[in-house]
XYZ file of C-alpha atoms in Angstrom:
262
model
C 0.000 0.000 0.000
C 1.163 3.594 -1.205
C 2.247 5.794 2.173
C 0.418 8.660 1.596
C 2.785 10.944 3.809
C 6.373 10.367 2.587
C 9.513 11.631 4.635
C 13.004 11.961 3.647
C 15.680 13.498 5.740
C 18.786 14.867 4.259
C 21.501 17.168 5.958
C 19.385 18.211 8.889
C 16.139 19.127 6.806
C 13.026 16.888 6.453
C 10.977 16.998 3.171
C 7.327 15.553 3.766
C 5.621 15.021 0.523
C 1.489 14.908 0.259
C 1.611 11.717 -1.463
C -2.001 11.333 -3.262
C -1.747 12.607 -6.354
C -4.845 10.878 -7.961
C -6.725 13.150 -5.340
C -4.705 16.481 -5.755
C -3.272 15.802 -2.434
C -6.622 16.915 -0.755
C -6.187 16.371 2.786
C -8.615 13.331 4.142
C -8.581 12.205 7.787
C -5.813 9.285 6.843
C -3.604 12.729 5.398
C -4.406 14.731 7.945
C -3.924 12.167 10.702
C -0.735 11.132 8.953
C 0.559 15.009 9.106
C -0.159 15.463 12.448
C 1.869 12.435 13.430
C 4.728 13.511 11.270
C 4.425 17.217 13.085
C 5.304 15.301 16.349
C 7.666 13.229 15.542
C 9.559 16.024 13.760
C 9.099 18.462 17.019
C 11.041 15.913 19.350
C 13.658 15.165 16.602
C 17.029 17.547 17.628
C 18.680 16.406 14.342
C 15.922 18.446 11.991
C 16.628 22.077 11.903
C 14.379 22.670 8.613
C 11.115 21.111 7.171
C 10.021 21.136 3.523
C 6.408 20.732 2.924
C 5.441 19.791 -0.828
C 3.094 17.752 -2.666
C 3.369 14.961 -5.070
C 2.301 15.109 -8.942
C 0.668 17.589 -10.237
C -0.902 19.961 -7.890
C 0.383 21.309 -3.707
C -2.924 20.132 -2.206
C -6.757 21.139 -3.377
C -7.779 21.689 0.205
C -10.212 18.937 1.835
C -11.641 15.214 0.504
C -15.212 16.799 -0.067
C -15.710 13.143 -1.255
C -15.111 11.906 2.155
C -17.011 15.088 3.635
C -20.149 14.149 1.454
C -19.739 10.204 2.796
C -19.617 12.342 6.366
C -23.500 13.097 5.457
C -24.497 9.913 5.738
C -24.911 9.387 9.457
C -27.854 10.539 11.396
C -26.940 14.040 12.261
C -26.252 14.700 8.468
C -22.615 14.548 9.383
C -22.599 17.389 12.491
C -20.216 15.815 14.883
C -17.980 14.575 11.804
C -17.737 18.397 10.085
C -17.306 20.150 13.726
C -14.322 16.928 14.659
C -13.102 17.174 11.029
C -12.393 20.933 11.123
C -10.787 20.886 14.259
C -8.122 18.326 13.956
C -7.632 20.027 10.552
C -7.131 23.146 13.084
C -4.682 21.241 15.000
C -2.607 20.092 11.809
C -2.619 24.163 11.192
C -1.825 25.537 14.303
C 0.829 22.219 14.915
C 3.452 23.996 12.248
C 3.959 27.700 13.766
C 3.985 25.668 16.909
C 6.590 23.199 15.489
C 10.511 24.169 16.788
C 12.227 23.851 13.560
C 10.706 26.720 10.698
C 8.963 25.236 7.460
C 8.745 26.070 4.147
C 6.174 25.176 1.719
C 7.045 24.319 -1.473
C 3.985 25.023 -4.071
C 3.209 24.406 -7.767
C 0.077 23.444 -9.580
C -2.971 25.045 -6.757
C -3.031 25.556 -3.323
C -6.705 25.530 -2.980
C -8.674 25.841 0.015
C -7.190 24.266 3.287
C -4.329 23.556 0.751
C -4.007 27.559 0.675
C -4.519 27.517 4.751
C -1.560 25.063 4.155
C 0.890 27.627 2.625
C -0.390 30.405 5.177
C 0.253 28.538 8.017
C 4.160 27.614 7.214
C 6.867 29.887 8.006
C 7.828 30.528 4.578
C 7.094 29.421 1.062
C 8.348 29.291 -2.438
C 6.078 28.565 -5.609
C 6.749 27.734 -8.601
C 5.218 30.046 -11.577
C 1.984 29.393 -12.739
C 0.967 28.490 -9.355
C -2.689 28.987 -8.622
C -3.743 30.183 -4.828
C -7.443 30.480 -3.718
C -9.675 30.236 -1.125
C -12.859 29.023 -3.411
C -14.905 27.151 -1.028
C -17.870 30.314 -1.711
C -18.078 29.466 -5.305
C -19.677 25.666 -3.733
C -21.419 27.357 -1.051
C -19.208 26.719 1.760
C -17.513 30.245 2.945
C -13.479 28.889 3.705
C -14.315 30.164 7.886
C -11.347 28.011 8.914
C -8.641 28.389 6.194
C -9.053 32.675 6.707
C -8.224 32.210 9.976
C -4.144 31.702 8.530
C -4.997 33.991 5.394
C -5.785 37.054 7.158
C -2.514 36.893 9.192
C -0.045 36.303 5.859
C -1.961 38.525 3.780
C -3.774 42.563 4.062
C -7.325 42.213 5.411
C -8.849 43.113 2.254
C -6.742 40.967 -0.391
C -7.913 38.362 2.089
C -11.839 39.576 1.868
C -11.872 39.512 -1.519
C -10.480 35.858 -2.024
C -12.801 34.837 0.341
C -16.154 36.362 -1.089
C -14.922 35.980 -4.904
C -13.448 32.990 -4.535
C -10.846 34.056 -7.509
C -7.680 32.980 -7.670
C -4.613 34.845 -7.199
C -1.208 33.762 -9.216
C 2.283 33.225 -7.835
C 3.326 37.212 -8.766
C 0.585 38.482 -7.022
C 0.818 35.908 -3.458
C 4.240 36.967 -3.110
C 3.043 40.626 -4.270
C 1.178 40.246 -0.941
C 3.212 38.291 0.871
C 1.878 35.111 1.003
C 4.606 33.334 -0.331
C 8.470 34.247 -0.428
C 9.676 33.850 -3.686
C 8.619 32.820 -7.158
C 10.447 30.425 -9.513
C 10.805 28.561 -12.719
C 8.903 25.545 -12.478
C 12.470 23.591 -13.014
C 13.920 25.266 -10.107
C 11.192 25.002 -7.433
C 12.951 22.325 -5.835
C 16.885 23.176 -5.387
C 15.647 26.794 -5.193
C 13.269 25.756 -1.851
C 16.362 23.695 -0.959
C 18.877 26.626 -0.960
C 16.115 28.717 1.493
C 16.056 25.912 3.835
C 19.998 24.861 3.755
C 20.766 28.696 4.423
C 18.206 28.402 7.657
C 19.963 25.302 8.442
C 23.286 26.605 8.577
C 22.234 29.165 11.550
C 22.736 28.336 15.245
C 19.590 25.480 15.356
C 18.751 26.882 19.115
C 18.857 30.152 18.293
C 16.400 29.547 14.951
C 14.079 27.454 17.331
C 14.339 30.606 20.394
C 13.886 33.098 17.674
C 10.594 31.475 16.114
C 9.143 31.028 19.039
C 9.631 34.769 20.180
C 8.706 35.465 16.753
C 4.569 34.007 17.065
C 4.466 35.034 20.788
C 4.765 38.886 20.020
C 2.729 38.879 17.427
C 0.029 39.251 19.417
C 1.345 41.075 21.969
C 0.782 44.795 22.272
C 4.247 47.373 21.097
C 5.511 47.459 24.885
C 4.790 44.352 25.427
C 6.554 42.991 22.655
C 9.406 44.702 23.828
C 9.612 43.497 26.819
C 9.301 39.743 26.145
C 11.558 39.848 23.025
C 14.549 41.827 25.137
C 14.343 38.814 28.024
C 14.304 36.384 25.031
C 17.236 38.061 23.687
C 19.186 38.608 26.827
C 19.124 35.129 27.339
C 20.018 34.516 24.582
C 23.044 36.501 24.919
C 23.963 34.040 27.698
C 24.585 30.947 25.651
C 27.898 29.548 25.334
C 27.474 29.223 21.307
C 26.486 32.957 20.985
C 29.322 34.191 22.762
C 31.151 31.916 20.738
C 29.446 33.334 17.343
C 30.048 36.935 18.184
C 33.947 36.229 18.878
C 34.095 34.365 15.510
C 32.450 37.531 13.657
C 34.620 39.777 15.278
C 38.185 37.830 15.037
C 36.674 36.803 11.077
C 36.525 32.962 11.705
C 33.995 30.168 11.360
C 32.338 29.922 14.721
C 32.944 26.376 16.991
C 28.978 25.875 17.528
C 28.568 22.716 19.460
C 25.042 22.670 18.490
């Protein structure tokens, strides 16, 4: 039987590859079950620094099996408790990669449609290929994408995010990265070492100091301008503290390669 979640680890990063192409890599409870394990495994695993997320064949991922969420119809509450458990372990997936220690990049050609553009949102960074498609079309089938603007809105201006949402157009590759929903734009040819560069350039930093840094980096987000502040300064005077930073600053300034032990 096909996995439908593929991992393979090389130089400290970990690529995970949607792995149902027949299906556009639309996330089903089996994916979505499978990603969240994967998530966990990866946020206990000290030899990952970086994660590539990308999808197999022809397409990123088309969002969610609405096969599988018609099936969910079939039980006696027309599929209540399935759509309200469905959409929160899909929640979980979302909020599991921010959350995750190491930062990850989504790698995107074909259409990120859907909860396959909540997908993109959520990571830290992504790259697309040109000709990429991006949307958040669940309105043009009647069902308003409630759970995928939740990411949208915070990688992209309030109203670019409105208007996806109640058009349900698509946007290209130019125009996400135009409005910062993705990082950088490439020849379909180079998607892949081009995504691998980003990542082996994150890789090469001080791993704790990535993890610290991403961390401080969601937590202020929220936080109020003085607030922010004052969490991010104790963040970085600890920081300060570590062995391998006093190590990387007396490397910069005597123009050597640091000795990281990390």
């Amino acid at each position: 039987m096909t996995e439908i979640l593929l991992r393979g680890d090389s130089g400290g990063i970990a690529t995970l590859t949607l792995n149902r192409p027949e299906a556009l890599n639309a996330l089903s409870d089996a994916m979505l079950a499978a990603l969240r394990e994967a998530l966990a495994r990866l946020s206990e695993d000290r030899r990952i620094r970086v994660v590539i997320l990308r999808g197999a064949g022809k397409a990123f991922c088309a969002g969610h099996d609405l096969r599988e969420m018609q099936a969910g119809r079939q039980a006696e509450d027309r599929g209540a408790a399935y759509f309200s458990d469905l959409f929160a372990r899909c929640a979980d997936v979302m909020q599991a990669i921010p959350t995750l220690p190491q930062p990850v990049i989504a790698e995107v050609h074909g259409i990120a449609t859907a909860a396959g553009c909540q997908l993109v949102a959520s990571c830290d960074m992504a790259v697309a290929a040109e000709g990429t498609r991006f949307g958040v079309n669940g309105v043009n089938i009647g069902l308003f994408c409630s759970t995928p603007m939740v990411a949208l809105t915070r990688a992209v201006p309030r109203k670019v995010a409105f208007e996806m949402l109640t058009t349900g157009d698509f946007i290209d590759a130019g125009r996400a990265r135009e409005v910062g929903l993705i990082n950088r734009v490439v020849p379909p040819a180079d998607l892949s070492a081009e995504t691998r560069r980003l990542a082996e350039s994150v890789a090469a930093k001080l791993s704790a100091a990535v993890r610290t840094g991403k961390r401080a980096f969601y937590d202020q987000i929220s936080l109020g301008l003085a607030a922010a502040y004052v969490q991010t300064g104790a963040v970085m005077a600890d920081n300060m503290l570590w062995r391998d930073t006093e190590e990387g600053i007396a490397a910069f300034l005597e123009k050597r390669t640091p000795d990281w032990r990390e």
